[in-house]
Each structure stands twice: as structure tokens, then as C-alpha cells.
PDB file of C-alpha atoms in Angstrom:
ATOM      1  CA  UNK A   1     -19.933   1.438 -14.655  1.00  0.00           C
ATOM      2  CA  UNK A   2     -20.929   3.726 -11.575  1.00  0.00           C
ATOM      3  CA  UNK A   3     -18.383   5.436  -9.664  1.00  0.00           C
ATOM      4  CA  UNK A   4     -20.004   3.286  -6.931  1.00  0.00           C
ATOM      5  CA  UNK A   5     -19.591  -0.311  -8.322  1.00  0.00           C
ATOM      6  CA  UNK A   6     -15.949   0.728  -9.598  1.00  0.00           C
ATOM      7  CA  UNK A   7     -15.436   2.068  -5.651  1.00  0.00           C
ATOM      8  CA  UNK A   8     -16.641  -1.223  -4.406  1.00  0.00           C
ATOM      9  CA  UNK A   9     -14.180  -3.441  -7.093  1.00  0.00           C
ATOM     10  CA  UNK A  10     -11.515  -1.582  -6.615  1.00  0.00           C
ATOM     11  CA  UNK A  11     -11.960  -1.713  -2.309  1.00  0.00           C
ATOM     12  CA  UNK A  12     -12.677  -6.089  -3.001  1.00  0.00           C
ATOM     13  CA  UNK A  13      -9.840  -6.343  -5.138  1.00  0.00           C
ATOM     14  CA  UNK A  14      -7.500  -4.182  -2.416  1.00  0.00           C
ATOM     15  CA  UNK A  15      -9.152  -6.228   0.462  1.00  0.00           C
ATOM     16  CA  UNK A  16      -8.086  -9.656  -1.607  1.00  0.00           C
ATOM     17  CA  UNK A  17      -4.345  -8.445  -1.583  1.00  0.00           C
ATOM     18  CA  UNK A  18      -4.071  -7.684   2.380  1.00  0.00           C
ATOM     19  CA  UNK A  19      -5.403 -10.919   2.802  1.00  0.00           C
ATOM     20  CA  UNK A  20      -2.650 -12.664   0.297  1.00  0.00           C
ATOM     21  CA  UNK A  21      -0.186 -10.590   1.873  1.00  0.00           C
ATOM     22  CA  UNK A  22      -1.629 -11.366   6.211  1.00  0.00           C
ATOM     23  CA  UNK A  23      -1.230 -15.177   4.061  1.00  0.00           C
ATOM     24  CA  UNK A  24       1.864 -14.587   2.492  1.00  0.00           C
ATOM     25  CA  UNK A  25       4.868 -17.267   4.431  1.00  0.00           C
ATOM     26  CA  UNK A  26       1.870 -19.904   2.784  1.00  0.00           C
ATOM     27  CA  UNK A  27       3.400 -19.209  -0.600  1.00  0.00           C
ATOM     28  CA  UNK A  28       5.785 -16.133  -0.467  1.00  0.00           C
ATOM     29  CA  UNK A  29       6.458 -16.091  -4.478  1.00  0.00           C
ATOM     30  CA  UNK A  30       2.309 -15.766  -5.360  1.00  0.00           C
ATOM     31  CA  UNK A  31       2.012 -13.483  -2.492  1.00  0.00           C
ATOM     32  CA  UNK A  32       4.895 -11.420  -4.476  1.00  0.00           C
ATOM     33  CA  UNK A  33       3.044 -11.629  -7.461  1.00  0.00           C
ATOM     34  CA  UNK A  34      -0.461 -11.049  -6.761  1.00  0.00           C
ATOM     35  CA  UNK A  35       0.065  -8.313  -3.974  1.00  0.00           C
ATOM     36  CA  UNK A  36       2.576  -7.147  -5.019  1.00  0.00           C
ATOM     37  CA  UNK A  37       2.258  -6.882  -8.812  1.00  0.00           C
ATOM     38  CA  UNK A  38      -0.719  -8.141 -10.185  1.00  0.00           C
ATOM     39  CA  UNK A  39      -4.002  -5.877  -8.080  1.00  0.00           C
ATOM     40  CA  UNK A  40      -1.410  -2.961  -8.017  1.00  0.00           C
ATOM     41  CA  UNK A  41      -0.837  -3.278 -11.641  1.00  0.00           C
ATOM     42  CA  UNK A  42      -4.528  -3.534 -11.937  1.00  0.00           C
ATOM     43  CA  UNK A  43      -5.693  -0.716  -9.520  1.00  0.00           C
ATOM     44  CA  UNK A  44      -2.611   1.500 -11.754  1.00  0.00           C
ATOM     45  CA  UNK A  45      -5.002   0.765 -14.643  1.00  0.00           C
ATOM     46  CA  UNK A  46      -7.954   1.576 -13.304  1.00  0.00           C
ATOM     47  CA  UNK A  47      -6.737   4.740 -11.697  1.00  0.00           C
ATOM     48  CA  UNK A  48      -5.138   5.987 -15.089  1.00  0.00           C
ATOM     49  CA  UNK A  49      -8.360   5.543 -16.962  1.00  0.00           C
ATOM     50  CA  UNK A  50     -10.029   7.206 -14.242  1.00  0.00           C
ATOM     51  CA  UNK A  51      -7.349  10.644 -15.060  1.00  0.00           C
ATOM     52  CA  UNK A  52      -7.617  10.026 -18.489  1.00  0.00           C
ATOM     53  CA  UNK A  53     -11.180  10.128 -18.391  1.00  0.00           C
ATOM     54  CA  UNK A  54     -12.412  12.605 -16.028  1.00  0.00           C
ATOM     55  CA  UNK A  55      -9.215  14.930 -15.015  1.00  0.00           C
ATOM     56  CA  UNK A  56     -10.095  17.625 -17.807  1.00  0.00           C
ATOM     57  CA  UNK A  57     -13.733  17.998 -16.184  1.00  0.00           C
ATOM     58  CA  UNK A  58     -12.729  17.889 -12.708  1.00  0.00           C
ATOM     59  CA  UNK A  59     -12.224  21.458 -10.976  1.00  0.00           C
ATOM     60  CA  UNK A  60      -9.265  22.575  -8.726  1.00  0.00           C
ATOM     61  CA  UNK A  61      -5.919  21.776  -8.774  1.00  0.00           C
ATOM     62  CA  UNK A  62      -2.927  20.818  -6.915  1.00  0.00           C
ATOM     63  CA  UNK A  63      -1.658  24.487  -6.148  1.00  0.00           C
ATOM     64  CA  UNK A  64      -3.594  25.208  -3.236  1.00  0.00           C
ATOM     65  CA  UNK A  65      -5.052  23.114  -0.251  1.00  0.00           C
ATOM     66  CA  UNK A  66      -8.724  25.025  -1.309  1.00  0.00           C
ATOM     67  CA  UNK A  67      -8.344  23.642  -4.933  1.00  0.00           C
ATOM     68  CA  UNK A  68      -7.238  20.219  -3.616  1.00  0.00           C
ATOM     69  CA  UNK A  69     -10.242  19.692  -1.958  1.00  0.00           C
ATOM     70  CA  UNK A  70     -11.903  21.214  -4.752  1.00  0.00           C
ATOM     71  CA  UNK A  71     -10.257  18.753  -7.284  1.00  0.00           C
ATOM     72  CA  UNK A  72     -11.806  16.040  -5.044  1.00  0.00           C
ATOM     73  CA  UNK A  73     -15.669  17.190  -4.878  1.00  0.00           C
ATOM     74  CA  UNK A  74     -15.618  15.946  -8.889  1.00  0.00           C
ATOM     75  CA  UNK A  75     -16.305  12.113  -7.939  1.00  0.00           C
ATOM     76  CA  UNK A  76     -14.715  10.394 -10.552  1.00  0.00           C
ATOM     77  CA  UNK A  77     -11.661  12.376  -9.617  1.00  0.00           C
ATOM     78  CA  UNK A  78     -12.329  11.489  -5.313  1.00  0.00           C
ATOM     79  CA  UNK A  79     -12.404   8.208  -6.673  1.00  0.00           C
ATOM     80  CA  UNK A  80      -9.268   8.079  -8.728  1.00  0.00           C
ATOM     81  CA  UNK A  81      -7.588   9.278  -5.607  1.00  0.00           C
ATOM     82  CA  UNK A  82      -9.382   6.648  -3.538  1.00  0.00           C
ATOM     83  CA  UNK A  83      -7.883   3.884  -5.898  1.00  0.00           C
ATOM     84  CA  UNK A  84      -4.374   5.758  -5.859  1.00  0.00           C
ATOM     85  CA  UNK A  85      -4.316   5.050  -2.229  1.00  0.00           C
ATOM     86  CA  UNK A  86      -5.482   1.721  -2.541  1.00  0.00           C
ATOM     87  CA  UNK A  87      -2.633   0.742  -5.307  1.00  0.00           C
ATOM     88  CA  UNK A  88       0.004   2.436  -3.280  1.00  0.00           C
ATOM     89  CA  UNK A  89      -0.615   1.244   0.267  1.00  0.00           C
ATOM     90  CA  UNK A  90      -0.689  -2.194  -1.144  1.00  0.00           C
ATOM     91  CA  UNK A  91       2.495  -1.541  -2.856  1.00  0.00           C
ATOM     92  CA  UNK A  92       4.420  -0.360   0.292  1.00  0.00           C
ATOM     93  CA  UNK A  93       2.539  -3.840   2.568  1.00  0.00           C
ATOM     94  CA  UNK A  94       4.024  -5.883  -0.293  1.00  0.00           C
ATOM     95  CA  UNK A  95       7.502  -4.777   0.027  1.00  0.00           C
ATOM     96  CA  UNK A  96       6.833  -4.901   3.817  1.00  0.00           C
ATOM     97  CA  UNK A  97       6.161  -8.636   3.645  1.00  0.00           C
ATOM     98  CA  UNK A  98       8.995  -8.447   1.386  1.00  0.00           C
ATOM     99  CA  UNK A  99      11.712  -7.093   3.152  1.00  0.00           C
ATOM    100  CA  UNK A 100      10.506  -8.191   6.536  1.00  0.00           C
ATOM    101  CA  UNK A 101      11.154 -12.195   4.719  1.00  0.00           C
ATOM    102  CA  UNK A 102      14.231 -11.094   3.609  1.00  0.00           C
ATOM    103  CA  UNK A 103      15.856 -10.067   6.807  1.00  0.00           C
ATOM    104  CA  UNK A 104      14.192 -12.938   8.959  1.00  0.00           C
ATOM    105  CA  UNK A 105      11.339 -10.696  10.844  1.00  0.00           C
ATOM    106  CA  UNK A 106       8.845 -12.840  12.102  1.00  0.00           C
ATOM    107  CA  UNK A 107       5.861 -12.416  10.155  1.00  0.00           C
ATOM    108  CA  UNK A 108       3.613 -12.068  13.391  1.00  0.00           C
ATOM    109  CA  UNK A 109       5.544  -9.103  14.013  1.00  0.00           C
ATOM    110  CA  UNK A 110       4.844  -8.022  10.519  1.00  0.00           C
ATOM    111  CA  UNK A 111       1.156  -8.647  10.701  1.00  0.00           C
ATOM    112  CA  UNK A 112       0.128  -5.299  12.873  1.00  0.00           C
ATOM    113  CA  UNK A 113       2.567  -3.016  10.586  1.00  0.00           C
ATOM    114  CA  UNK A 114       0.377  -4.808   7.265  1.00  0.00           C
ATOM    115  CA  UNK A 115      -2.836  -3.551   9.294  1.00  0.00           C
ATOM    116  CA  UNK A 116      -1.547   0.079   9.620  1.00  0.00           C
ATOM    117  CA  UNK A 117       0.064   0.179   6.460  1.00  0.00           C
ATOM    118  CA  UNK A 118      -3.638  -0.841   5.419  1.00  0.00           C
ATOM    119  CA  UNK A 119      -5.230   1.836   7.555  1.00  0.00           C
ATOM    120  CA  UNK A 120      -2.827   4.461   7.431  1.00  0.00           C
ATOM    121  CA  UNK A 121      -0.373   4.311   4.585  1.00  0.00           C
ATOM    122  CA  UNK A 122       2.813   6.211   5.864  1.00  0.00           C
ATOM    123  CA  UNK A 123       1.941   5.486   9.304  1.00  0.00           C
ATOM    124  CA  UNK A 124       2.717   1.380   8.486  1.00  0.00           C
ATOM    125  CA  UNK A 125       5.573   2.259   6.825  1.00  0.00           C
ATOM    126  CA  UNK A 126       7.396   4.588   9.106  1.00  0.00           C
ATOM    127  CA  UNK A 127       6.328   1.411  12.356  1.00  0.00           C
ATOM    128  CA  UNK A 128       8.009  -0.855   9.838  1.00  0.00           C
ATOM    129  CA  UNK A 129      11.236   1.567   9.215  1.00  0.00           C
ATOM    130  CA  UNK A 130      11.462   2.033  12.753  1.00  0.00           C
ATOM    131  CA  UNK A 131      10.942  -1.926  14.045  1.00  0.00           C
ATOM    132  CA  UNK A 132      14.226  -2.415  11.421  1.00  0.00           C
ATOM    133  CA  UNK A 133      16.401   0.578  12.695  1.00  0.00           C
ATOM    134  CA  UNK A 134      15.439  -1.098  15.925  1.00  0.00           C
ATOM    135  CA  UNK A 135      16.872  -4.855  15.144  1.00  0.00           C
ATOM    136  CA  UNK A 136      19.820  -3.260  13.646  1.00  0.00           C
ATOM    137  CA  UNK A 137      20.673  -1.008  16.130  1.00  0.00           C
ATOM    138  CA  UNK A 138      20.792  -3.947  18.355  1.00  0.00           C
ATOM    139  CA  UNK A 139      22.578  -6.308  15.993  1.00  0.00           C
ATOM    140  CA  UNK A 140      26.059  -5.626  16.685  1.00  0.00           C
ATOM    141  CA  UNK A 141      25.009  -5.748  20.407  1.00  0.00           C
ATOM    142  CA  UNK A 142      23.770  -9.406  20.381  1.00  0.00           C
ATOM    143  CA  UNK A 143      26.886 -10.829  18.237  1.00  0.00           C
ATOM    144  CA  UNK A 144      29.878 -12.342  19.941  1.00  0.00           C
ATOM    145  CA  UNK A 145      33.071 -10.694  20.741  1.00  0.00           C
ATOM    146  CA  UNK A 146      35.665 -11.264  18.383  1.00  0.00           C
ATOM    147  CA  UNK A 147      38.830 -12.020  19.966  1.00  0.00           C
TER     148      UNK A 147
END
């Protein structure tokens, strides 16, 4: 298949977990296990076939920023990194979803942080880790003196 159909795939089958995930208090449990096991699992596969495949052909490396970018002019290789992205930033949205249900976080709070974390991986997660150091930080504040 062309690096071009398997970039489009991989992109619908990302796009099909954000949405089960932006849909997830509907059915929390499938939401677990489609975006947050299932397309990973799948994207996993398709990525390590990808290395398998092409990584001996590809040049550059990983031990300099020139042979990084190098690496990724080979575009089997751009797209195995593509679909690494993909697999990973779904990964971290699921767990998201996950732990935002888990500590009672409103999911419409949650719903911007899934768009970032879709748009710019680390960026999501570090809004996310810093909207729960928030709440907790405030916790003990809103709670009732003992006496």
C-alpha cells in the first residue's frame, strides 16, 4: 500500500479514537477499550512493521539533530514517526479521559485538554497535569474544619 493511503488510514483511524474519547461519559468502558487499547494497539502494529520494514534503508540516525531530520527525509520512516505520534497522543487522551473520570473532572473541562493533547501531545498533557495539581491544591482548602 502507498505511504500515502497508509498516512491517510492511520490519520482516519486516529481521528475515530478522539472522537470515541470527546464521546467517552456515553459509554466510558468501550471508550477504554477502543481509544485506549484497540487503534493504539493497532497504530503499534502498523508502526512496527513500518521499522521492521524500512529502518535498515532509511538514512540518519538518532545521534544528532542533522541525522534526525535526515532519518525522516526516508518516507516510510517520516511516516512511521507520523503514526508513532498518532498511537502515543491517543494513548496519553485516553488516560486523560481516564483519570479525569476517575477523580470526578467534568468532562467539559476535559474536552479542550483532549483537543491539545490531539494537537500538541505534551502540551495536553502538561494543561491536564496542571488543571489536577490545581484541584488538589485547593482540596484541603474547600473541606470543613475538623473540630
Amino acid at each position: 500500500m502507498p505511504t500515502d493511503s497508509l498516512f491517510q488510514s492511520a490519520n482516519t483511524l486516529a481521528l475515530i479514537g478522539w472522537i470515541v474519547l470527546a464521546l467517552s461519559p456515553l459509554s466510558p468502558r468501550w471508550s477504554d477499550r477502543i481509544s485506549g487499547l484497540a487503534i493504539p494497539l493497532v497504530l503499534s502494529a502498523g508502526y512496527t512493521a513500518l521499522i521492521l520494514a524500512f529502518w535498515s534503508r532509511a538514512p540518519g540516525g538518532f545521534d544528532s539533530l542533522p541525522n534526525v531530520m535526515r532519518l525522516f527525509t526516508f518516507p516510510e520512516i517520516a511516516l512511521a514517526g507520523w503514526v508513532h505520534y498518532l498511537a502515543f497522543d491517543l494513548l496519553i487522551g485516553a488516560w486523560i479521559a481516564r483519570m479525569a473520570r476517575a477523580e470526578g473532572i467534568h468532562h467539559l473541562l476535559v474536552l479542550p485538554l483532549l483537543a491539545l493533547t490531539f494537537l500538541f501531545g505534551p502540551a495536553g498533557y502538561l494543561a491536564f497535569t496542571l488543571l489536577r495539581a490545581s484541584r488538589n491544591l485547593r482540596a484541603p482548602l474547600m473541606t470543613e474544619p475538623r473540630t
